[in-house]
mmCIF file of C-alpha atoms in Angstrom:
data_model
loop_
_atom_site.group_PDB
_atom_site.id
_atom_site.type_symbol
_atom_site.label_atom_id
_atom_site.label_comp_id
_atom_site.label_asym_id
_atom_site.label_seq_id
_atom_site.Cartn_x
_atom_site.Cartn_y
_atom_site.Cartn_z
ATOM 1 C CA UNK E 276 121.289 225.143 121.958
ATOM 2 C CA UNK E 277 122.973 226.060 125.130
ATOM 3 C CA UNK E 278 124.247 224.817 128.327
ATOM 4 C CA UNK E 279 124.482 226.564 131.476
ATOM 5 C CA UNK E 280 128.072 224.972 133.270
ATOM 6 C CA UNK E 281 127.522 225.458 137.168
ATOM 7 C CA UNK E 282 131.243 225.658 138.451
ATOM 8 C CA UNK E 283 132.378 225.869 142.134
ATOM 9 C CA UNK E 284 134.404 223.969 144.459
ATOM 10 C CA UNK E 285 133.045 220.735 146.660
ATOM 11 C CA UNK E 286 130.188 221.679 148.558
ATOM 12 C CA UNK E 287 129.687 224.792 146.580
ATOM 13 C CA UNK E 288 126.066 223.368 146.170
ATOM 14 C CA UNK E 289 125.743 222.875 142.264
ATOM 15 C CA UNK E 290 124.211 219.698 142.139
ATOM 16 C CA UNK E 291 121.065 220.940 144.214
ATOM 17 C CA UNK E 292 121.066 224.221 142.755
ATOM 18 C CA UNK E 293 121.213 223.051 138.967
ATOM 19 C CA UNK E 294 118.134 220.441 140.179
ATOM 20 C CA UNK E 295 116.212 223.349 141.415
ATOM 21 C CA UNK E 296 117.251 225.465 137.569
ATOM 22 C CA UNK E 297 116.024 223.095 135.110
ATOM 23 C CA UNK E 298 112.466 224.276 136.765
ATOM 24 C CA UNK E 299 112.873 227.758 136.091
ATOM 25 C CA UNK E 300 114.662 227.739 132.827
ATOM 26 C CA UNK E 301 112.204 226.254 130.313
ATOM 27 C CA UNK E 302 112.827 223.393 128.335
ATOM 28 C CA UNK E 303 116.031 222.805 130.425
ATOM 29 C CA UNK E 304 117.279 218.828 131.134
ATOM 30 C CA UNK E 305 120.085 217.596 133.721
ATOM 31 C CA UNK E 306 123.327 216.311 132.295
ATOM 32 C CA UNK E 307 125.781 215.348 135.613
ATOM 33 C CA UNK E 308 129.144 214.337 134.029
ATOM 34 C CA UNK E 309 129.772 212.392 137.312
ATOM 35 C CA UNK E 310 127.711 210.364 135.499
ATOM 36 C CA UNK E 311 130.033 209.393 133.040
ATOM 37 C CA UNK E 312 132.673 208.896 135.360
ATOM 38 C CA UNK E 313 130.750 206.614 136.977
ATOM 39 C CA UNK E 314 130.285 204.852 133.824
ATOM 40 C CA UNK E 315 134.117 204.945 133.160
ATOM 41 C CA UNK E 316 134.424 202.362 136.000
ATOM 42 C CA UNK E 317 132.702 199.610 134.102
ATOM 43 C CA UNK E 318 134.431 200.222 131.038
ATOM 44 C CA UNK E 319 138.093 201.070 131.568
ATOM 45 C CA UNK E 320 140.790 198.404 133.200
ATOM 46 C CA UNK E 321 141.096 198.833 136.736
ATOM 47 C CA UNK E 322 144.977 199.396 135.677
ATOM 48 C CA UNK E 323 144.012 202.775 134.043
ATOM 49 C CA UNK E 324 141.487 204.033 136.558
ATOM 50 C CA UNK E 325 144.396 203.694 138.954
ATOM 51 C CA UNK E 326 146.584 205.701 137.041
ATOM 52 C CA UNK E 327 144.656 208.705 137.850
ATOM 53 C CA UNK E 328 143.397 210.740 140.367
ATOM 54 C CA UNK E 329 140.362 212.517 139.218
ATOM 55 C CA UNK E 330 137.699 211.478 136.695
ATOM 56 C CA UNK E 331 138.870 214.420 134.538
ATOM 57 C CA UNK E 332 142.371 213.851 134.456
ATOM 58 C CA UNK E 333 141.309 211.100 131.709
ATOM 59 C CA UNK E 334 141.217 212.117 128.344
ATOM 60 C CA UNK E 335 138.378 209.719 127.514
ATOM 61 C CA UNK E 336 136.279 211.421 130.168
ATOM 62 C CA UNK E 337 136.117 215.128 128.896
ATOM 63 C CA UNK E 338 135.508 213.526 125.246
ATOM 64 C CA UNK E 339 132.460 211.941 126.706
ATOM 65 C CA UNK E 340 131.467 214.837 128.055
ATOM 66 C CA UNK E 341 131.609 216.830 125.137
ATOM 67 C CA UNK E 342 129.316 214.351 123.295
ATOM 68 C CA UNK E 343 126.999 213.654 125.260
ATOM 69 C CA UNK E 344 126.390 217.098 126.217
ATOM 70 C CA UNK E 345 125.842 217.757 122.353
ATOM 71 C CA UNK E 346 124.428 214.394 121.652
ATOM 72 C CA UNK E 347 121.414 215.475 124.501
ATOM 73 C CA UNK E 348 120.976 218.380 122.991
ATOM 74 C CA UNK E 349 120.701 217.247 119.810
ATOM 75 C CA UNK E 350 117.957 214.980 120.612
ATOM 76 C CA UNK E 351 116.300 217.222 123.249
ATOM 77 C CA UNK E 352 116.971 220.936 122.338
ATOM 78 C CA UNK E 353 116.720 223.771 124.663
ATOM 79 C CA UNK E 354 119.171 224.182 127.773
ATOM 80 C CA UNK E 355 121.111 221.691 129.306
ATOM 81 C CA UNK E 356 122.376 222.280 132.830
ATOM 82 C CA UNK E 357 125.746 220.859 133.983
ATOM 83 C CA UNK E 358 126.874 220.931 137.313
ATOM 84 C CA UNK E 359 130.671 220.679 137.717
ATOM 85 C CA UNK E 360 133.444 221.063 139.205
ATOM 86 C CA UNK E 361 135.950 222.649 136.404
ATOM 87 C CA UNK E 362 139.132 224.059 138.205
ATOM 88 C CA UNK E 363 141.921 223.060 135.338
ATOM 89 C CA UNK E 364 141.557 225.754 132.966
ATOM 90 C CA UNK E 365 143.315 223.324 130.286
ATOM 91 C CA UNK E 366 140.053 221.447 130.900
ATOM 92 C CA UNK E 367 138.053 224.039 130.495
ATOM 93 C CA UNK E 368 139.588 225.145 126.748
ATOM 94 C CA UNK E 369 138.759 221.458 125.633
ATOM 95 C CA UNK E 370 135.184 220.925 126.748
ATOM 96 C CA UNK E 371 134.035 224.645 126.208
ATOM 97 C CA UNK E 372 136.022 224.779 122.798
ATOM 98 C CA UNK E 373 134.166 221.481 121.704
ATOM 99 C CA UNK E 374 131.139 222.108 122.559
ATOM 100 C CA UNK E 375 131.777 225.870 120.451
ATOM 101 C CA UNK E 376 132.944 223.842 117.869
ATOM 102 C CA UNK E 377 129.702 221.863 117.758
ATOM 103 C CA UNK E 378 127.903 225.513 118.049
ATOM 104 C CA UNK E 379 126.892 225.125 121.870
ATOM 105 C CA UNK E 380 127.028 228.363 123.074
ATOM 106 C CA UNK E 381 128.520 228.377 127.615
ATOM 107 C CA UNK E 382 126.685 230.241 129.851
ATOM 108 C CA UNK E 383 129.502 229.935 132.747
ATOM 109 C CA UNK E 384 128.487 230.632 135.972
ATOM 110 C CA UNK E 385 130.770 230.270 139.696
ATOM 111 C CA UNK E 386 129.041 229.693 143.056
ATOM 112 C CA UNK E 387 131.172 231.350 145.415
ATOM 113 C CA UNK E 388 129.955 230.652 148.776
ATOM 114 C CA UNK E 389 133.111 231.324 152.004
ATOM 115 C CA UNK E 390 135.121 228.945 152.562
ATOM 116 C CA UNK E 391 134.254 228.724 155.795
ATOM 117 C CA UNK E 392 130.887 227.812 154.075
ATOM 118 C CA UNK E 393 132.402 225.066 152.197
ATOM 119 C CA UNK E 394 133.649 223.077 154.711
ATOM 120 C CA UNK E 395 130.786 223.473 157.135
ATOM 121 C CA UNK E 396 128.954 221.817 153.780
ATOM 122 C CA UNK E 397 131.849 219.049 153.694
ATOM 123 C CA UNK E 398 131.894 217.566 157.139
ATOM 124 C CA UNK E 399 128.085 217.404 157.101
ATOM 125 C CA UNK E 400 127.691 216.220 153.754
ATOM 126 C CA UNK E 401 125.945 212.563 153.553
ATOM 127 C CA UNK E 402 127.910 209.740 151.718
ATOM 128 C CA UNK E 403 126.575 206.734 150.251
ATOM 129 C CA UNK E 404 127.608 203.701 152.852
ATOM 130 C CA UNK E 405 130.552 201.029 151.745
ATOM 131 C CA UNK E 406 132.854 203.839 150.268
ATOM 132 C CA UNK E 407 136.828 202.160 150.072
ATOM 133 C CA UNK E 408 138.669 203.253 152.876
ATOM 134 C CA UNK E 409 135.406 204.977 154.668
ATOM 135 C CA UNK E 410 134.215 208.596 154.757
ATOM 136 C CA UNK E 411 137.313 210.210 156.144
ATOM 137 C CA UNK E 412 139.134 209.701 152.389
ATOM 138 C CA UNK E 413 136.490 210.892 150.488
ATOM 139 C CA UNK E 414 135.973 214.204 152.610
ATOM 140 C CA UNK E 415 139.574 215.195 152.728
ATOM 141 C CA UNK E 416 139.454 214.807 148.983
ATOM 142 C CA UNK E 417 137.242 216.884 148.766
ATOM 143 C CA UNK E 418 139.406 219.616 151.574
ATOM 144 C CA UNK E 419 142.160 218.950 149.552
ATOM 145 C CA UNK E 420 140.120 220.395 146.269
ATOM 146 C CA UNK E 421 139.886 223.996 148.083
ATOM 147 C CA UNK E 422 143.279 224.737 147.412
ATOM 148 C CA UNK E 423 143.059 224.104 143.519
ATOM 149 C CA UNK E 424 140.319 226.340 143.687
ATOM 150 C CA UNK E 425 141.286 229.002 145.221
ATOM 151 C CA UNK E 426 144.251 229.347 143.267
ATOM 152 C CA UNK E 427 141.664 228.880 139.803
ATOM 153 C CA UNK E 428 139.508 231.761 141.757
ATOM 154 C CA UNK E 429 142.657 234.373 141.925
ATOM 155 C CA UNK E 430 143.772 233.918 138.529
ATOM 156 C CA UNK E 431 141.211 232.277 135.351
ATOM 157 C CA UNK E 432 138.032 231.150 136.766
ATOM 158 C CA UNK E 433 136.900 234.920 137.747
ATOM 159 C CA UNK E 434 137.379 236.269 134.928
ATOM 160 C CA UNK E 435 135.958 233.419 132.854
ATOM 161 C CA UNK E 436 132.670 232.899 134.622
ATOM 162 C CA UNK E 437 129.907 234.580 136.096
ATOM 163 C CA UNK E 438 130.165 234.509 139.847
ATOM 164 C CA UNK E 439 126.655 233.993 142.570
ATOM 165 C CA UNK E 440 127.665 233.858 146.528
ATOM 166 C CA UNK E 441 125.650 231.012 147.300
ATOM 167 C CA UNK E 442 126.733 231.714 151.015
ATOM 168 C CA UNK E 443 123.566 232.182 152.478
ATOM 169 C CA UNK E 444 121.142 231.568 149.705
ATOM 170 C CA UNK E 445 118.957 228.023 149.695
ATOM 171 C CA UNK E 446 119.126 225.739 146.399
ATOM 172 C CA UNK E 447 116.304 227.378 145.162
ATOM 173 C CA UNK E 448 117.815 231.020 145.997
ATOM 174 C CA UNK E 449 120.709 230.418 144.396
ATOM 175 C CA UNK E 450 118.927 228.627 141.392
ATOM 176 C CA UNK E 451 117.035 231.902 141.031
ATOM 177 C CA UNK E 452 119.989 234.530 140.695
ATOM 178 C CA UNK E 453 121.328 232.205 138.163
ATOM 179 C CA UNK E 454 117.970 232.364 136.150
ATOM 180 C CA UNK E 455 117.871 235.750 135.872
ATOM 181 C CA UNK E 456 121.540 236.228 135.230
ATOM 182 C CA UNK E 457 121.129 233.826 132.389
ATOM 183 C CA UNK E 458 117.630 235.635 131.311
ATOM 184 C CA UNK E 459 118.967 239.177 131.721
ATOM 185 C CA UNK E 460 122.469 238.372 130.033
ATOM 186 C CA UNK E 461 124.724 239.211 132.850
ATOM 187 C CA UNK E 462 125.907 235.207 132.795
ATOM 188 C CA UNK E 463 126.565 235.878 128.681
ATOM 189 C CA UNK E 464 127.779 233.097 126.085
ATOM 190 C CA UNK E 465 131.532 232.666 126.275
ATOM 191 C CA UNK E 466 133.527 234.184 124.030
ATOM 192 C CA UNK E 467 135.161 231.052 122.061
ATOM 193 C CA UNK E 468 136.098 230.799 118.830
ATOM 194 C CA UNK E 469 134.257 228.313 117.128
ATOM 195 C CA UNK E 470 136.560 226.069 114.837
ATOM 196 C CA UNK E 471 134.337 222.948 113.529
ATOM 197 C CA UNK E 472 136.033 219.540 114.045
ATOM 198 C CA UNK E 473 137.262 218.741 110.979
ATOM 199 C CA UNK E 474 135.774 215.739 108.899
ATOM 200 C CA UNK E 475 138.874 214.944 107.331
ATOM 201 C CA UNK E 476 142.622 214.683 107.074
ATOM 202 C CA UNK E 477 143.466 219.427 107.337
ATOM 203 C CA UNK E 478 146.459 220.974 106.184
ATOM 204 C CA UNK E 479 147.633 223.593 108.638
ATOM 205 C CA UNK E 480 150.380 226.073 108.733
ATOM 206 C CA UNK E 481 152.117 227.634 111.265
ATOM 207 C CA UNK E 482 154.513 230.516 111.185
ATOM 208 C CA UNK E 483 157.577 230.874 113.492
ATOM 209 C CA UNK E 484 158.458 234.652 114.878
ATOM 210 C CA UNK E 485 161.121 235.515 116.833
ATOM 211 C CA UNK E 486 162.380 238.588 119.032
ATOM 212 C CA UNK E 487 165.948 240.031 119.127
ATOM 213 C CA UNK E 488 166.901 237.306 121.215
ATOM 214 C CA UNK E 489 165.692 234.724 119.009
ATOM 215 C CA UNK E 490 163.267 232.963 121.212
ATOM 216 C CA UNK E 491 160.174 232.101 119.692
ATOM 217 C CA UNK E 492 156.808 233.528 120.020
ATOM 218 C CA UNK E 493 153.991 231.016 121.492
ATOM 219 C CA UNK E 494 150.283 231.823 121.624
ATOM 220 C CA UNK E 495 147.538 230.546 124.424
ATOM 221 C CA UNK E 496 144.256 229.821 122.316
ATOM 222 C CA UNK E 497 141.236 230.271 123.995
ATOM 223 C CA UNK E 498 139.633 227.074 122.494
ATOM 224 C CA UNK E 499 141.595 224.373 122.820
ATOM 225 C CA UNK E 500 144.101 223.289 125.692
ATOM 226 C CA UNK E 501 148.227 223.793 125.451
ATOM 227 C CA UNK E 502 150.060 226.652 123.649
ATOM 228 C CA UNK E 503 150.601 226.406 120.124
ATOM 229 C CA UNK E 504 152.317 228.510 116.935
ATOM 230 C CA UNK E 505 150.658 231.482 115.174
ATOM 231 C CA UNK E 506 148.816 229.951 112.557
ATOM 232 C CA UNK E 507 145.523 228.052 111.339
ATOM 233 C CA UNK E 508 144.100 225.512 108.889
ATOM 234 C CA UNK E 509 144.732 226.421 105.041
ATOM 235 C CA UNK E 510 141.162 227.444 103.689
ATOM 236 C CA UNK E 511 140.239 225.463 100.349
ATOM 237 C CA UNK E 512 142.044 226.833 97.216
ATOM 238 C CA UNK E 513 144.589 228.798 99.746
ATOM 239 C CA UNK E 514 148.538 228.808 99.614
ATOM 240 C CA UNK E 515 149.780 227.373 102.407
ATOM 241 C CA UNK E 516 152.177 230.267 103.141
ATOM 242 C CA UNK E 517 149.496 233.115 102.525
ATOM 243 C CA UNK E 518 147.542 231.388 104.819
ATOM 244 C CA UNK E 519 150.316 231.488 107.729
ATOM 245 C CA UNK E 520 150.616 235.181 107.014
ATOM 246 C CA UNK E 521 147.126 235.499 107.178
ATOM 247 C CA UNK E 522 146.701 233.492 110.305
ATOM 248 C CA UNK E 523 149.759 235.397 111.617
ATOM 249 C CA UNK E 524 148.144 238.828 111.531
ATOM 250 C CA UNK E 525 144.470 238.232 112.329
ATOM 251 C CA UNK E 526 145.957 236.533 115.639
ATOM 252 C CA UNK E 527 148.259 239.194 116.459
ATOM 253 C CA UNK E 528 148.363 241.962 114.033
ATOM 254 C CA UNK E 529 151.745 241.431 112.657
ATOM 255 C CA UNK E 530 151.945 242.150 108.942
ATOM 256 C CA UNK E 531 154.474 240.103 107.192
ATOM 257 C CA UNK E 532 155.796 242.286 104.321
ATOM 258 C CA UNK E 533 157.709 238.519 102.360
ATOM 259 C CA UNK E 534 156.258 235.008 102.252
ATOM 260 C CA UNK E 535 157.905 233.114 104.706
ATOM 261 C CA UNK E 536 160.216 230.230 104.387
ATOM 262 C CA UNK E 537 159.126 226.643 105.138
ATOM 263 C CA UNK E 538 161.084 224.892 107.345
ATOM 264 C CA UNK E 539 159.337 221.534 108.153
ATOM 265 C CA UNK E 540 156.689 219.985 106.535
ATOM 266 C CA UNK E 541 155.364 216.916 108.875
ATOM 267 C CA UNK E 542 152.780 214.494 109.106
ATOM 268 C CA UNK E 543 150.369 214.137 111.790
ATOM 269 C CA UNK E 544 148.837 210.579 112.025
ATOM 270 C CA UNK E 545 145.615 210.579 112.777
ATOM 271 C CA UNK E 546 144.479 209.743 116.862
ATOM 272 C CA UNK E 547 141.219 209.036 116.655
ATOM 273 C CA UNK E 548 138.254 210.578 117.092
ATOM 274 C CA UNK E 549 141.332 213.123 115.194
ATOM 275 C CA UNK E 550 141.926 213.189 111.560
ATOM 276 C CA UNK E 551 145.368 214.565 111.278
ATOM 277 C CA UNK E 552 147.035 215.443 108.606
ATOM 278 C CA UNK E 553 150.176 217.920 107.254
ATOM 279 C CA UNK E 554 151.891 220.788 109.605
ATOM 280 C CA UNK E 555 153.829 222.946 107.698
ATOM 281 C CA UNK E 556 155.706 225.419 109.805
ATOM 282 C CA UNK E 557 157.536 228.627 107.870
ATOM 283 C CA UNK E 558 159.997 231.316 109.192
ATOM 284 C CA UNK E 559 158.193 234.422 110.113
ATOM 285 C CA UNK E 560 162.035 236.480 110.633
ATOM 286 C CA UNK E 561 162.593 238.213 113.630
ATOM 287 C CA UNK E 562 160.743 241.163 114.768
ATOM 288 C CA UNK E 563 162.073 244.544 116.087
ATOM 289 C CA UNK E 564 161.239 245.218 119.808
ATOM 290 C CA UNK E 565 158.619 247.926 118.584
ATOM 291 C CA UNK E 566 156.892 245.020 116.589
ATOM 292 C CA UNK E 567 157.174 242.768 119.328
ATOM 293 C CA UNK E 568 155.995 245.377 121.885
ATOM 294 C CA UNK E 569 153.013 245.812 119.496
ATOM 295 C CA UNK E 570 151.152 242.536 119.322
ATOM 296 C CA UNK E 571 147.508 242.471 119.197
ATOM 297 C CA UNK E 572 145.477 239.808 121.107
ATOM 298 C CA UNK E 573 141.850 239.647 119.879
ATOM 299 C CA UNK E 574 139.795 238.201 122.979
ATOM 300 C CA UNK E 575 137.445 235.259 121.199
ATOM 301 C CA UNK E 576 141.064 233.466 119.940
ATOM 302 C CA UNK E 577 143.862 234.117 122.094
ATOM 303 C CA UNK E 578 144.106 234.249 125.903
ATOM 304 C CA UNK E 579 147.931 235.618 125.784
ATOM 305 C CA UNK E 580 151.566 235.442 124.198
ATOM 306 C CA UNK E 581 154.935 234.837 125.309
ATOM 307 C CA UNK E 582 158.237 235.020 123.738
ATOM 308 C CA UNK E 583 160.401 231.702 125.151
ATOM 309 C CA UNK E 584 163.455 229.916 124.242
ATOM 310 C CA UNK E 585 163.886 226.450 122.778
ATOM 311 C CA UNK E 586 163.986 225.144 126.723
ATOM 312 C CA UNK E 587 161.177 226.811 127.448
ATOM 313 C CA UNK E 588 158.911 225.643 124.848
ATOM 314 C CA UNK E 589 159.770 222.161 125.606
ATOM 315 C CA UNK E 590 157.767 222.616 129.113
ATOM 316 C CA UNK E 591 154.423 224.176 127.020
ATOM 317 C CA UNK E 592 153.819 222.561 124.188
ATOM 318 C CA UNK E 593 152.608 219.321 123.613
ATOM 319 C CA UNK E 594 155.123 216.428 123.124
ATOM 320 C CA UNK E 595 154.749 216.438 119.408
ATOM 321 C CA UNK E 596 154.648 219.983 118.289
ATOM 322 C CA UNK E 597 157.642 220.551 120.560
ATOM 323 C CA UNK E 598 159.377 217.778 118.464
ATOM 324 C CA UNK E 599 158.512 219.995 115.029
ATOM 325 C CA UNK E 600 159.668 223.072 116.890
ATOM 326 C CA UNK E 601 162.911 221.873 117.881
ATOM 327 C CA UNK E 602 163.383 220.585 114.078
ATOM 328 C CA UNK E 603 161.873 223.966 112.640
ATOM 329 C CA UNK E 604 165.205 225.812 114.899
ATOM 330 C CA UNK E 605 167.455 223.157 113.493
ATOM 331 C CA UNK E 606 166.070 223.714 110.056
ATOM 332 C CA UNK E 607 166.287 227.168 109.940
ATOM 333 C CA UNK E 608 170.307 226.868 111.769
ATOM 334 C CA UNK E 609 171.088 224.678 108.280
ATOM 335 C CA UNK E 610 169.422 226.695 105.556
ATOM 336 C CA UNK E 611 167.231 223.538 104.724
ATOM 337 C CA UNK E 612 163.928 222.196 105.133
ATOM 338 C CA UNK E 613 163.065 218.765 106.773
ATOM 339 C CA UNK E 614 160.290 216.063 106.166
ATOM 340 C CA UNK E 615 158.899 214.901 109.587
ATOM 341 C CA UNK E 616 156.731 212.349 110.121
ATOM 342 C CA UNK E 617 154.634 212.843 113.811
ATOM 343 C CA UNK E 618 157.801 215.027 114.884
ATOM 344 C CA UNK E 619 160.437 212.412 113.436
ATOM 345 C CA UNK E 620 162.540 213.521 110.651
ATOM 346 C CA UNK E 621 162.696 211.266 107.625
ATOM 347 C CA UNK E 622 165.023 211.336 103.957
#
């Protein structure tokens, strides 16, 4: 199963090129995630649709996304080819990494037409009659989305996806080169780890390793949005703390020569669709600058690394996990471990 993501800014011409695809790819179908926004604004409260600006900005959204990209293909097979605008490369992790983790393999591929193209294709574009506030809003929305891409286009999104300049290629044209860079391999699977949604409550460990300044080292998964700790779910009949140091040096090839010490152990309730379950979070020690200037990033897990200080973290990391950071440090000041329970410590 497989689905071919068309990316590019407003006007790029996805839409009409993925129509014009799903005749030469065979056994290909038409998912449009607009559709499920448009869905979204029959079942959410007016009150939350207003709190955002984009469709994808809600978490509920990219969920959907995910399954019903995999819930087509399970019932259809073959291809499935999304047009959509994907510019926040957060957004990205999360609906590439589930559908990897449901073993959808991402063809990604950019239409790049000028920008000079794009907005000749924005002030002619036809809009359904009785839009709020007219037809000037909704075409300076989508002006206003050139900037966010061209900031994607110098730094993530070229490297990430497969680019076709659509500038003066029809819908067909451009639904051709994207056939054959599909067909000959030059638009390849991305290269995302695939971790299977757990069916359960996991255990996971982390391991904490610091420089000589004693900031902290932070990794940037490839499959999954927001930074996190070296580390990874305990495999069945696995200690906990081998399991950090295992984690620790497939993601970065640092060796730890002692098991680590635990500072926090803390429960994560379950959000649904998560399961949750225990974080345990050891100290790794502090590594020389050799060791430090020596740190391995294989390309399917990890996007980069960072060393950063307590402050620093707070600004990456999401809400909770910088709350079992912040009581890992303090842990690790007293000489004792804490119980936490979603960040909060407890006894």
């Amino acid at each position: 199963m497989t689905v071919v993501w068309i990316n590019g800014a407003f006007g790029a011409g996805k839409t009409t090129a993925a129509r014009e695809l799903i005749d030469l790819i065979p056994n290909s179908t038409l998912f449009d995630p607009e559709d499920v926004g448009a869905a979204l604004t029959h079942l959410l409260p007016p009150k939350r649709l207003a709190e955002v600006g984009d469709f994808q900005d809600l978490p509920i959204w990219r969920r959907l996304v995910i399954d019903t990209a995999a819930a087509l293909l399970g019932e259809l097979g073959g291809t499935l080819v999304v047009p959509m605008t994907l510019l926040r490369q957060e957004y990205r992790d999360e609906i590439f990494g589930g559908l990897a983790a449901r073993r959808i393999a991402v063809r990604h591929v950019l239409l790049t037409p000028a920008e000079t193209i794009l907005r000749e294709r924005i002030a002619g574009r036809d809009l359904p009659t009785g839009l709020p506030d007219g037809e000037t809003r909704v075409r300076q929305w989508s002006y206003d989305n050139i900037e966010p891409y061209r900031a994607a286009l110098g730094g993530w999104l070229t490297a990430d996806a497969h680019p076709v300049d659509s500038s003066d290629l029809t819908p067909y044209e451009t639904a051709l080169r994207i056939a054959e860079a599909v067909g000959s391999g030059a638009a390849a699977a991305c290269d995302i780890v695939q971790t299977p949604e757990p069916g359960a409550e996991t255990l996971a460990a982390g391991v904490l390793l610091f420089d000589e300044r004693d900031r902290v080292l932070l990794v940037d998964p490839t499959y999954k949005p927001g930074w996190e700790f070296p580390g990874g779910v305990v495999e069945p009949g696995e200690a906990p703390a081998r399991a950090g140091m295992r984690e620790v040096e497939e993601e970065t090839g640092v060796r730890l020569a002692d098991v680590p010490r635990l500072l926090v152990v803390d429960w994560e309730r379950p959000t649904p669709p998560g399961y949750g379950g225990l974080r345990l979070l050891f100290d790794g020690g502090r590594l020389d600058s050799a060791a430090a200037e020596g740190l391995l990033l294989p390309g399917p897990e990890l996007r980069g690394w960072r060393f950063v200080t307590e402050e620093e973290a707070a600004g990456l990391l999401p809400p909770v996990r910088y709350e079992r950071l912040r009581w890992a440090l303090r842990a690790r000041e007293r000489g004792a471990a804490l119980y936490l329970e979603a960040g909060v410590p407890l006894g």
